[in-house]
Amino acid sequence: KKGNFEHFMQKEIHEQPDSLTMTMRGRLIRGEQKIKGVLLGGLKDHLKTIRRSRRIIFIGCGTSYNAALAARPIVEELSGVPVTMEIASDLIDRQGPIYREDTAIFVSQSGETADTLQALEYAKSNGALCVGITNTVGSAIARGTHCGVHINAGCEIGVASTKAYTSQIAVIIMLALALGDDSLSTQQRRNAIIDDLYNLPNKVRDVLKLDKDMKELAALLMEEQSLLVFGRGYNYATALECALKVKEVSLMHSEGILAGEMKHGPLALVDETLPIIVIATRDASSSKQQSVIQQLKARKGRLIVMCTEGDAESMCPDRTCRLIEVPQVQDCLQPIINIVPLQLLAYHLTVLRGFNVDQPRNLAKSVTTQ
Ligand code: UD1
Ligand code: BG6
């Protein structure tokens, strides 16, 4: 079942052009007179209610939480509805306020995660509209929500989620497009995103060609104790998700850090030995990332910079950084491109360090107990 691949995680990383194609199949519309849109069959009767809700709350655990975080900015931008984020167990611990006027969106690959399910029961009993985004037809979350979207990424076997992550982000971006469908002022922006969604599988195919480079980078990093990952804006989630992948499979300590918080603590860790990945692809916050790079360099940080193809010179003029150059897509889609080389890095680090890639120590694919 692994075909030409040695591990399921590797197969699932390389499958992403196809899984994303499946996720978008029949859901993107390029109609007459350049009218473009999305059709999410499971949500079409509920879009008005979601648009009118007082708040959208994304709820999930692990990688599924990170996927919602990656897509949060575009949901805010296109819907105008305030969006908050909840880790399912934390919402339950706090019994945080949820109201009838809220839309609670549950993101879960398996659809069976105990904490997420409990948060669903809690939100339902508080009267919120409950929406599911899951990969598993007939799962508890698919059944228990009022409506939702199946991500159709295909069965995921590796415990560390990879293709489900990129498909979850793609679905939430399509949800944002559907919610913004009634606004003329965002039409151009939405059209540009839809055009790039069509091209996304090809761009993912391009970025998968970095496999060899990521293997080389993994060989350089394999003896390290720790790896920091700085991101912001659309790619804060990319930093968290890279760190989660690295720690869960390669068993190396790794921490994803919001770059805007660098001076409030993390900077103290920086010296000439600790490797640091900075995600600095082109978007509204890349000039801020450029200055983060300069400040880390001033402290002799060992930098690995992820930048847009052609930006190497401006992001690292003295050429002392190792670079990961990726193709550019619309800013909100960039997290889907950027995570792919980092998934490959986590994969190769694990193999080189001699650990079990598909079934990491102490972890389960589906956490059905609390
Ligand atoms: C559906 C069919 C698909 C078919 C397409 C044709 C299913 C599972 N999907 O896809 O095979 O090709 O119509 O138009 O039969 N739902 C929830 N919670 C969730 C996820 C989904 O309640 O977490 C509900 C949706 O609201 C919807 C149904 O499940 O009523 C199916 O969702 P989805 O598969 O996303 O719908 P379509 O893409 O329309
Ligand atoms: C487990 C998995 O911890 O549950 C992770 O190992 C996953 O990969 C997390 O992100 C949440 O699972 P789900 O199925 O709710 O997305």
GROMACS .gro file of C-alpha atoms and ligand atoms in nm:
model
  425
    1LYS     CA    1   0.000   0.000   0.000
    2LYS     CA    2   0.302   0.225   0.037
    3GLY     CA    3   0.378   0.188  -0.334
    4ASN     CA    4   0.725   0.321  -0.410
    5PHE     CA    5   0.757   0.480  -0.070
    6GLU     CA    6   0.924   0.351   0.241
    7HIS     CA    7   0.681   0.501   0.488
    8PHE     CA    8   0.320   0.619   0.493
    9MET     CA    9   0.422   0.966   0.609
   10GLN     CA   10   0.650   0.999   0.306
   11LYS     CA   11   0.377   0.870   0.074
   12GLU     CA   12   0.119   1.106   0.221
   13ILE     CA   13   0.351   1.409   0.191
   14HIS     CA   14   0.410   1.328  -0.178
   15GLU     CA   15   0.040   1.262  -0.236
   16GLN     CA   16  -0.056   1.621  -0.161
   17PRO     CA   17  -0.101   1.739  -0.523
   18ASP     CA   18  -0.364   1.463  -0.557
   19SER     CA   19  -0.524   1.499  -0.214
   20LEU     CA   20  -0.566   1.874  -0.271
   21THR     CA   21  -0.718   1.804  -0.612
   22MET     CA   22  -0.970   1.569  -0.447
   23THR     CA   23  -1.047   1.827  -0.179
   24MET     CA   24  -1.132   2.092  -0.440
   25ARG     CA   25  -1.301   1.862  -0.692
   26GLY     CA   26  -1.646   1.993  -0.790
   27ARG     CA   27  -1.620   2.277  -0.541
   28LEU     CA   28  -1.450   2.549  -0.749
   29ILE     CA   29  -1.659   2.727  -1.007
   30ARG     CA   30  -1.521   2.919  -1.303
   31GLY     CA   31  -1.842   3.020  -1.472
   32GLU     CA   32  -1.945   3.243  -1.761
   33GLN     CA   33  -1.840   3.608  -1.771
   34LYS     CA   34  -1.553   3.549  -1.536
   35ILE     CA   35  -1.784   3.479  -1.244
   36LYS     CA   36  -1.592   3.263  -1.003
   37GLY     CA   37  -1.699   3.106  -0.682
   38VAL     CA   38  -1.700   2.801  -0.460
   39LEU     CA   39  -1.971   2.551  -0.385
   40LEU     CA   40  -1.964   2.366  -0.055
   41GLY     CA   41  -2.269   2.143  -0.078
   42GLY     CA   42  -2.282   2.076   0.296
   43LEU     CA   43  -2.288   2.445   0.387
   44LYS     CA   44  -2.491   2.618   0.120
   45ASP     CA   45  -2.808   2.634   0.329
   46HIS     CA   46  -2.621   2.765   0.633
   47LEU     CA   47  -2.400   3.041   0.490
   48LYS     CA   48  -2.648   3.316   0.578
   49THR     CA   49  -2.660   3.204   0.939
   50ILE     CA   50  -2.281   3.187   0.961
   51ARG     CA   51  -2.244   3.535   0.805
   52ARG     CA   52  -2.488   3.675   1.058
   53SER     CA   53  -2.327   3.506   1.357
   54ARG     CA   54  -2.162   3.720   1.621
   55ARG     CA   55  -1.843   3.519   1.620
   56ILE     CA   56  -1.684   3.220   1.453
   57ILE     CA   57  -1.495   2.991   1.690
   58PHE     CA   58  -1.254   2.732   1.550
   59ILE     CA   59  -1.209   2.433   1.780
   60GLY     CA   60  -0.960   2.147   1.737
   61CYS     CA   61  -0.651   1.969   1.869
   62GLY     CA   62  -0.296   1.930   1.736
   63THR     CA   63  -0.251   1.968   1.363
   64SER     CA   64  -0.621   2.035   1.309
   65TYR     CA   65  -0.600   2.337   1.539
   66ASN     CA   66  -0.296   2.460   1.345
   67ALA     CA   67  -0.485   2.427   1.015
   68ALA     CA   68  -0.763   2.650   1.144
   69LEU     CA   69  -0.505   2.899   1.273
   70ALA     CA   70  -0.343   2.911   0.928
   71ALA     CA   71  -0.674   2.999   0.761
   72ARG     CA   72  -0.806   3.231   1.031
   73PRO     CA   73  -0.682   3.558   0.870
   74ILE     CA   74  -0.863   3.499   0.541
   75VAL     CA   75  -1.187   3.401   0.719
   76GLU     CA   76  -1.170   3.729   0.914
   77GLU     CA   77  -1.086   3.926   0.601
   78LEU     CA   78  -1.356   3.787   0.373
   79SER     CA   79  -1.638   3.735   0.625
   80GLY     CA   80  -1.585   4.037   0.851
   81VAL     CA   81  -1.695   3.816   1.139
   82PRO     CA   82  -1.462   3.805   1.444
   83VAL     CA   83  -1.280   3.472   1.458
   84THR     CA   84  -1.146   3.318   1.778
   85MET     CA   85  -0.947   2.998   1.829
   86GLU     CA   86  -0.993   2.728   2.092
   87ILE     CA   87  -0.790   2.420   2.171
   88ALA     CA   88  -1.071   2.177   2.254
   89SER     CA   89  -0.941   2.063   2.594
   90ASP     CA   90  -0.883   2.423   2.706
   91LEU     CA   91  -1.235   2.527   2.610
   92ILE     CA   92  -1.371   2.240   2.818
   93ASP     CA   93  -1.139   2.313   3.112
   94ARG     CA   94  -1.254   2.677   3.120
   95GLN     CA   95  -1.614   2.610   3.024
   96GLY     CA   96  -1.560   2.921   2.808
   97PRO     CA   97  -1.869   3.120   2.710
   98ILE     CA   98  -2.042   3.007   2.390
   99TYR     CA   99  -2.373   3.155   2.276
  100ARG     CA  100  -2.661   3.086   2.039
  101GLU     CA  101  -2.530   3.361   1.808
  102ASP     CA  102  -2.194   3.185   1.768
  103THR     CA  103  -2.082   2.952   1.491
  104ALA     CA  104  -1.852   2.682   1.631
  105ILE     CA  105  -1.640   2.505   1.367
  106PHE     CA  106  -1.490   2.171   1.468
  107VAL     CA  107  -1.181   2.069   1.274
  108SER     CA  108  -1.075   1.706   1.304
  109GLN     CA  109  -0.910   1.468   1.061
  110SER     CA  110  -1.045   1.154   1.230
  111GLY     CA  111  -1.370   1.306   1.349
  112GLU     CA  112  -1.330   1.100   1.667
  113THR     CA  113  -1.098   1.299   1.895
  114ALA     CA  114  -1.244   1.285   2.247
  115ASP     CA  115  -1.170   1.645   2.347
  116THR     CA  116  -1.310   1.785   2.023
  117LEU     CA  117  -1.621   1.568   2.059
  118GLN     CA  118  -1.676   1.684   2.414
  119ALA     CA  119  -1.638   2.047   2.303
  120LEU     CA  120  -1.897   1.976   2.033
  121GLU     CA  121  -2.149   1.850   2.288
  122TYR     CA  122  -2.079   2.155   2.502
  123ALA     CA  123  -2.123   2.404   2.213
  124LYS     CA  124  -2.440   2.227   2.101
  125SER     CA  125  -2.591   2.243   2.447
  126ASN     CA  126  -2.517   2.618   2.446
  127GLY     CA  127  -2.718   2.657   2.126
  128ALA     CA  128  -2.437   2.747   1.882
  129LEU     CA  129  -2.450   2.646   1.516
  130CYS     CA  130  -2.201   2.356   1.501
  131VAL     CA  131  -2.010   2.298   1.178
  132GLY     CA  132  -1.773   2.005   1.115
  133ILE     CA  133  -1.464   1.992   0.894
  134THR     CA  134  -1.350   1.632   0.887
  135ASN     CA  135  -1.183   1.373   0.669
  136THR     CA  136  -1.395   1.082   0.786
  137VAL     CA  137  -1.746   1.030   0.649
  138GLY     CA  138  -1.974   0.888   0.917
  139SER     CA  139  -1.740   0.984   1.204
  140ALA     CA  140  -1.878   1.104   1.536
  141ILE     CA  141  -1.806   1.469   1.452
  142ALA     CA  142  -1.954   1.440   1.101
  143ARG     CA  143  -2.269   1.290   1.255
  144GLY     CA  144  -2.290   1.518   1.556
  145THR     CA  145  -2.255   1.855   1.378
  146HIS     CA  146  -2.547   2.045   1.222
  147CYS     CA  147  -2.366   2.069   0.889
  148GLY     CA  148  -2.012   2.062   0.754
  149VAL     CA  149  -1.758   1.981   0.487
  150HIS     CA  150  -1.570   1.659   0.423
  151ILE     CA  151  -1.213   1.737   0.323
  152ASN     CA  152  -1.190   1.426   0.098
  153ALA     CA  153  -0.811   1.397   0.140
  154GLY     CA  154  -0.825   1.016   0.138
  155CYS     CA  155  -0.731   0.785   0.421
  156GLU     CA  156  -0.435   0.909   0.626
  157ILE     CA  157  -0.230   0.639   0.798
  158GLY     CA  158   0.082   0.812   0.930
  159VAL     CA  159   0.018   0.924   1.288
  160ALA     CA  160   0.166   1.264   1.206
  161SER     CA  161  -0.094   1.441   0.994
  162THR     CA  162   0.036   1.586   0.666
  163LYS     CA  163  -0.204   1.570   0.372
  164ALA     CA  164  -0.505   1.627   0.600
  165TYR     CA  165  -0.342   1.950   0.723
  166THR     CA  166  -0.311   2.102   0.375
  167SER     CA  167  -0.662   1.987   0.279
  168GLN     CA  168  -0.811   2.129   0.598
  169ILE     CA  169  -0.654   2.468   0.521
  170ALA     CA  170  -0.784   2.451   0.162
  171VAL     CA  171  -1.139   2.377   0.287
  172ILE     CA  172  -1.136   2.663   0.537
  173ILE     CA  173  -1.012   2.900   0.264
  174MET     CA  174  -1.302   2.781   0.045
  175LEU     CA  175  -1.533   2.844   0.340
  176ALA     CA  176  -1.397   3.201   0.364
  177LEU     CA  177  -1.460   3.246  -0.010
  178ALA     CA  178  -1.816   3.119   0.027
  179LEU     CA  179  -1.882   3.349   0.323
  180GLY     CA  180  -1.749   3.649   0.131
  181ASP     CA  181  -1.949   3.563  -0.180
  182ASP     CA  182  -2.206   3.838  -0.117
  183SER     CA  183  -1.951   4.121  -0.123
  184LEU     CA  184  -1.868   4.302  -0.449
  185SER     CA  185  -1.574   4.485  -0.298
  186THR     CA  186  -1.377   4.162  -0.244
  187GLN     CA  187  -1.457   4.007  -0.583
  188GLN     CA  188  -1.111   4.067  -0.734
  189ARG     CA  189  -0.936   3.932  -0.429
  190ARG     CA  190  -1.161   3.624  -0.427
  191ASN     CA  191  -1.104   3.565  -0.799
  192ALA     CA  192  -0.727   3.579  -0.752
  193ILE     CA  193  -0.747   3.323  -0.470
  194ILE     CA  194  -0.968   3.093  -0.678
  195ASP     CA  195  -0.722   3.114  -0.972
  196ASP     CA  196  -0.438   3.016  -0.740
  197LEU     CA  197  -0.643   2.732  -0.589
  198TYR     CA  198  -0.671   2.585  -0.939
  199ASN     CA  199  -0.291   2.601  -0.973
  200LEU     CA  200  -0.215   2.489  -0.621
  201PRO     CA  201  -0.159   2.116  -0.692
  202ASN     CA  202   0.105   2.210  -0.953
  203LYS     CA  203   0.278   2.447  -0.714
  204VAL     CA  204   0.282   2.174  -0.448
  205ARG     CA  205   0.434   1.942  -0.709
  206ASP     CA  206   0.708   2.205  -0.766
  207VAL     CA  207   0.784   2.246  -0.399
  208LEU     CA  208   0.807   1.868  -0.350
  209LYS     CA  209   1.119   1.886  -0.568
  210LEU     CA  210   1.295   2.029  -0.263
  211ASP     CA  211   1.299   1.674  -0.119
  212LYS     CA  212   1.673   1.628  -0.179
  213ASP     CA  213   1.758   1.968  -0.031
  214MET     CA  214   1.551   1.888   0.277
  215LYS     CA  215   1.732   1.558   0.318
  216GLU     CA  216   2.062   1.746   0.310
  217LEU     CA  217   1.935   1.998   0.562
  218ALA     CA  218   1.814   1.713   0.785
  219ALA     CA  219   2.164   1.560   0.772
  220LEU     CA  220   2.306   1.891   0.895
  221LEU     CA  221   2.054   1.915   1.179
  222MET     CA  222   2.026   1.552   1.289
  223GLU     CA  223   2.255   1.580   1.593
  224GLU     CA  224   2.093   1.897   1.727
  225GLN     CA  225   1.906   1.914   2.057
  226SER     CA  226   1.661   2.180   1.954
  227LEU     CA  227   1.518   2.376   1.660
  228LEU     CA  228   1.331   2.708   1.678
  229VAL     CA  229   1.085   2.815   1.408
  230PHE     CA  230   0.980   3.179   1.372
  231GLY     CA  231   0.672   3.279   1.175
  232ARG     CA  232   0.406   3.551   1.178
  233GLY     CA  233   0.079   3.645   1.009
  234TYR     CA  234  -0.034   3.374   0.769
  235ASN     CA  235   0.268   3.167   0.863
  236TYR     CA  236   0.251   3.172   1.241
  237ALA     CA  237   0.063   2.844   1.203
  238THR     CA  238   0.338   2.716   0.971
  239ALA     CA  239   0.592   2.773   1.250
  240LEU     CA  240   0.374   2.589   1.504
  241GLU     CA  241   0.302   2.304   1.264
  242CYS     CA  242   0.670   2.264   1.162
  243ALA     CA  243   0.769   2.246   1.529
  244LEU     CA  244   0.489   1.997   1.603
  245LYS     CA  245   0.598   1.770   1.314
  246VAL     CA  246   0.966   1.786   1.416
  247LYS     CA  247   0.897   1.703   1.780
  248GLU     CA  248   0.633   1.436   1.726
  249VAL     CA  249   0.822   1.226   1.474
  250SER     CA  250   1.193   1.310   1.502
  251LEU     CA  251   1.178   1.341   1.882
  252MET     CA  252   1.387   1.660   1.867
  253HIS     CA  253   1.277   1.948   2.082
  254SER     CA  254   1.127   2.218   1.864
  255GLU     CA  255   0.928   2.530   1.930
  256GLY     CA  256   0.719   2.741   1.695
  257ILE     CA  257   0.739   3.107   1.789
  258LEU     CA  258   0.532   3.408   1.685
  259ALA     CA  259   0.805   3.638   1.549
  260GLY     CA  260   0.633   3.943   1.699
  261GLU     CA  261   0.708   3.794   2.042
  262MET     CA  262   1.079   3.745   1.971
  263LYS     CA  263   1.195   4.027   2.196
  264HIS     CA  264   0.971   3.918   2.479
  265GLY     CA  265   1.178   3.616   2.572
  266PRO     CA  266   1.288   3.388   2.287
  267LEU     CA  267   1.574   3.621   2.184
  268ALA     CA  268   1.758   3.517   2.500
  269LEU     CA  269   1.801   3.167   2.353
  270VAL     CA  270   1.979   3.287   2.040
  271ASP     CA  271   2.350   3.211   2.004
  272GLU     CA  272   2.581   3.077   1.733
  273THR     CA  273   2.487   2.713   1.797
  274LEU     CA  274   2.105   2.691   1.805
  275PRO     CA  275   1.950   2.638   1.458
  276ILE     CA  276   1.657   2.867   1.376
  277ILE     CA  277   1.416   2.852   1.083
  278VAL     CA  278   1.263   3.188   0.985
  279ILE     CA  279   0.964   3.182   0.753
  280ALA     CA  280   0.983   3.501   0.548
  281THR     CA  281   0.790   3.445   0.226
  282ARG     CA  282   0.656   3.756   0.054
  283ASP     CA  283   0.340   3.905   0.207
  284ALA     CA  284   0.231   4.209   0.408
  285SER     CA  285   0.453   4.109   0.700
  286SER     CA  286   0.771   4.006   0.515
  287SER     CA  287   0.950   4.338   0.574
  288LYS     CA  288   0.900   4.278   0.946
  289GLN     CA  289   1.049   3.930   0.900
  290GLN     CA  290   1.343   4.087   0.717
  291SER     CA  291   1.416   4.291   1.027
  292VAL     CA  292   1.374   3.980   1.248
  293ILE     CA  293   1.641   3.811   1.033
  294GLN     CA  294   1.875   4.109   1.079
  295GLN     CA  295   1.826   4.106   1.454
  296LEU     CA  296   1.886   3.732   1.477
  297LYS     CA  297   2.199   3.772   1.267
  298ALA     CA  298   2.325   4.049   1.494
  299ARG     CA  299   2.318   3.782   1.768
  300LYS     CA  300   2.502   3.537   1.542
  301GLY     CA  301   2.194   3.316   1.501
  302ARG     CA  302   2.233   3.004   1.282
  303LEU     CA  303   1.963   3.086   1.031
  304ILE     CA  304   1.767   2.881   0.783
  305VAL     CA  305   1.543   3.123   0.592
  306MET     CA  306   1.238   3.020   0.395
  307CYS     CA  307   1.174   3.288   0.132
  308THR     CA  308   0.998   3.339  -0.200
  309GLU     CA  309   1.195   3.235  -0.510
  310GLY     CA  310   1.407   3.534  -0.616
  311ASP     CA  311   1.410   3.696  -0.270
  312ALA     CA  312   1.729   3.532  -0.140
  313GLU     CA  313   1.941   3.843  -0.201
  314SER     CA  314   1.708   4.081  -0.017
  315MET     CA  315   1.635   3.844   0.271
  316CYS     CA  316   1.995   3.743   0.332
  317PRO     CA  317   2.231   3.987   0.157
  318ASP     CA  318   2.551   3.850   0.317
  319ARG     CA  319   2.458   3.493   0.214
  320THR     CA  320   2.527   3.351   0.559
  321CYS     CA  321   2.181   3.187   0.586
  322ARG     CA  322   2.080   2.852   0.447
  323LEU     CA  323   1.784   2.914   0.216
  324ILE     CA  324   1.466   2.730   0.133
  325GLU     CA  325   1.319   2.904  -0.173
  326VAL     CA  326   0.953   2.837  -0.251
  327PRO     CA  327   0.714   2.947  -0.527
  328GLN     CA  328   0.479   3.235  -0.452
  329VAL     CA  329   0.101   3.200  -0.435
  330GLN     CA  330  -0.170   3.427  -0.291
  331ASP     CA  331  -0.073   3.509   0.069
  332CYS     CA  332  -0.355   3.306   0.226
  333LEU     CA  333  -0.252   2.995   0.028
  334GLN     CA  334   0.118   3.030   0.107
  335PRO     CA  335   0.095   2.821   0.430
  336ILE     CA  336  -0.005   2.521   0.215
  337ILE     CA  337   0.313   2.560   0.006
  338ASN     CA  338   0.542   2.648   0.295
  339ILE     CA  339   0.460   2.350   0.517
  340VAL     CA  340   0.553   2.094   0.248
  341PRO     CA  341   0.937   2.130   0.267
  342LEU     CA  342   0.909   2.140   0.646
  343GLN     CA  343   0.711   1.815   0.648
  344LEU     CA  344   0.990   1.667   0.434
  345LEU     CA  345   1.248   1.800   0.679
  346ALA     CA  346   1.069   1.638   0.975
  347TYR     CA  347   1.041   1.313   0.780
  348HIS     CA  348   1.412   1.297   0.685
  349LEU     CA  349   1.524   1.403   1.033
  350THR     CA  350   1.329   1.109   1.176
  351VAL     CA  351   1.468   0.853   0.934
  352LEU     CA  352   1.825   0.977   0.986
  353ARG     CA  353   1.784   0.972   1.364
  354GLY     CA  354   1.653   0.617   1.338
  355PHE     CA  355   1.304   0.661   1.485
  356ASN     CA  356   0.968   0.518   1.383
  357VAL     CA  357   0.816   0.767   1.136
  358ASP     CA  358   0.467   0.626   1.104
  359GLN     CA  359   0.410   0.538   1.467
  360PRO     CA  360   0.598   0.779   1.690
  361ARG     CA  361   0.670   0.681   2.048
  362ASN     CA  362   0.373   0.727   2.286
  363LEU     CA  363   0.137   0.873   2.023
  364ALA     CA  364  -0.185   0.748   1.862
  365LYS     CA  365  -0.350   0.845   1.535
  366SER     CA  366  -0.680   0.907   1.702
  367VAL     CA  367  -0.695   1.013   2.066
  368THR     CA  368  -1.028   0.881   2.187
  369THR     CA  369  -0.963   0.912   2.560
  370GLN     CA  370  -0.914   1.222   2.772
  371UD1     C1  371  -2.180   1.529  -0.138
  371UD1     C2  372  -2.143   1.381  -0.128
  371UD1     C3  373  -2.047   1.348  -0.242
  371UD1     C4  374  -2.110   1.386  -0.376
  371UD1     C5  375  -2.156   1.530  -0.376
  371UD1     C6  376  -2.236   1.559  -0.502
  371UD1     C7  377  -2.124   1.248   0.076
  371UD1     C8  378  -2.048   1.219   0.203
  371UD1     N1  379  -2.080   1.349  -0.001
  371UD1     O1  380  -2.060   1.607  -0.120
  371UD1     O2  381  -2.017   1.209  -0.238
  371UD1     O3  382  -2.017   1.367  -0.481
  371UD1     O4  383  -2.240   1.556  -0.263
  371UD1     O5  384  -2.299   1.680  -0.497
  371UD1     O6  385  -2.218   1.179   0.048
  371UD1     N2  386  -2.150   1.715   0.716
  371UD1     C9  387  -2.169   1.741   0.850
  371UD1     N3  388  -2.061   1.747   0.931
  371UD1    C10  389  -1.934   1.729   0.886
  371UD1    C11  390  -1.913   1.703   0.749
  371UD1    C12  391  -2.023   1.697   0.667
  371UD1     O7  392  -2.283   1.756   0.896
  371UD1     O8  393  -1.840   1.735   0.968
  371UD1    C13  394  -2.269   1.704   0.626
  371UD1    C14  395  -2.283   1.818   0.528
  371UD1     O9  396  -2.353   1.928   0.582
  371UD1    C15  397  -2.359   1.751   0.415
  371UD1    C16  398  -2.307   1.607   0.419
  371UD1    O10  399  -2.252   1.588   0.547
  371UD1    O11  400  -2.496   1.750   0.443
  371UD1    C17  401  -2.204   1.579   0.311
  371UD1    O12  402  -2.096   1.672   0.320
  371UD1     P1  403  -1.989   1.684   0.201
  371UD1    O13  404  -1.942   1.548   0.165
  371UD1    O14  405  -1.888   1.784   0.237
  371UD1    O15  406  -2.087   1.742   0.089
  371UD1     P2  407  -2.063   1.757  -0.067
  371UD1    O16  408  -1.930   1.813  -0.098
  371UD1    O17  409  -2.185   1.826  -0.118
  372BG6     C1  410  -0.355   1.309   1.742
  372BG6     C2  411  -0.281   1.292   1.611
  372BG6     O1  412  -0.272   1.366   1.838
  372BG6     O2  413  -0.470   1.390   1.724
  372BG6     C3  414  -0.250   1.427   1.547
  372BG6     O3  415  -0.161   1.222   1.635
  372BG6     C4  416  -0.379   1.507   1.530
  372BG6     O4  417  -0.190   1.407   1.420
  372BG6     C5  418  -0.456   1.519   1.661
  372BG6     O5  419  -0.350   1.635   1.480
  372BG6     C6  420  -0.598   1.569   1.635
  372BG6     O6  421  -0.666   1.468   1.562
  372BG6     P1  422  -0.791   1.492   1.473
  372BG6     O7  423  -0.825   1.357   1.417
  372BG6     O8  424  -0.898   1.546   1.564
  372BG6     O9  425  -0.754   1.590   1.367
   0.00000   0.00000   0.00000
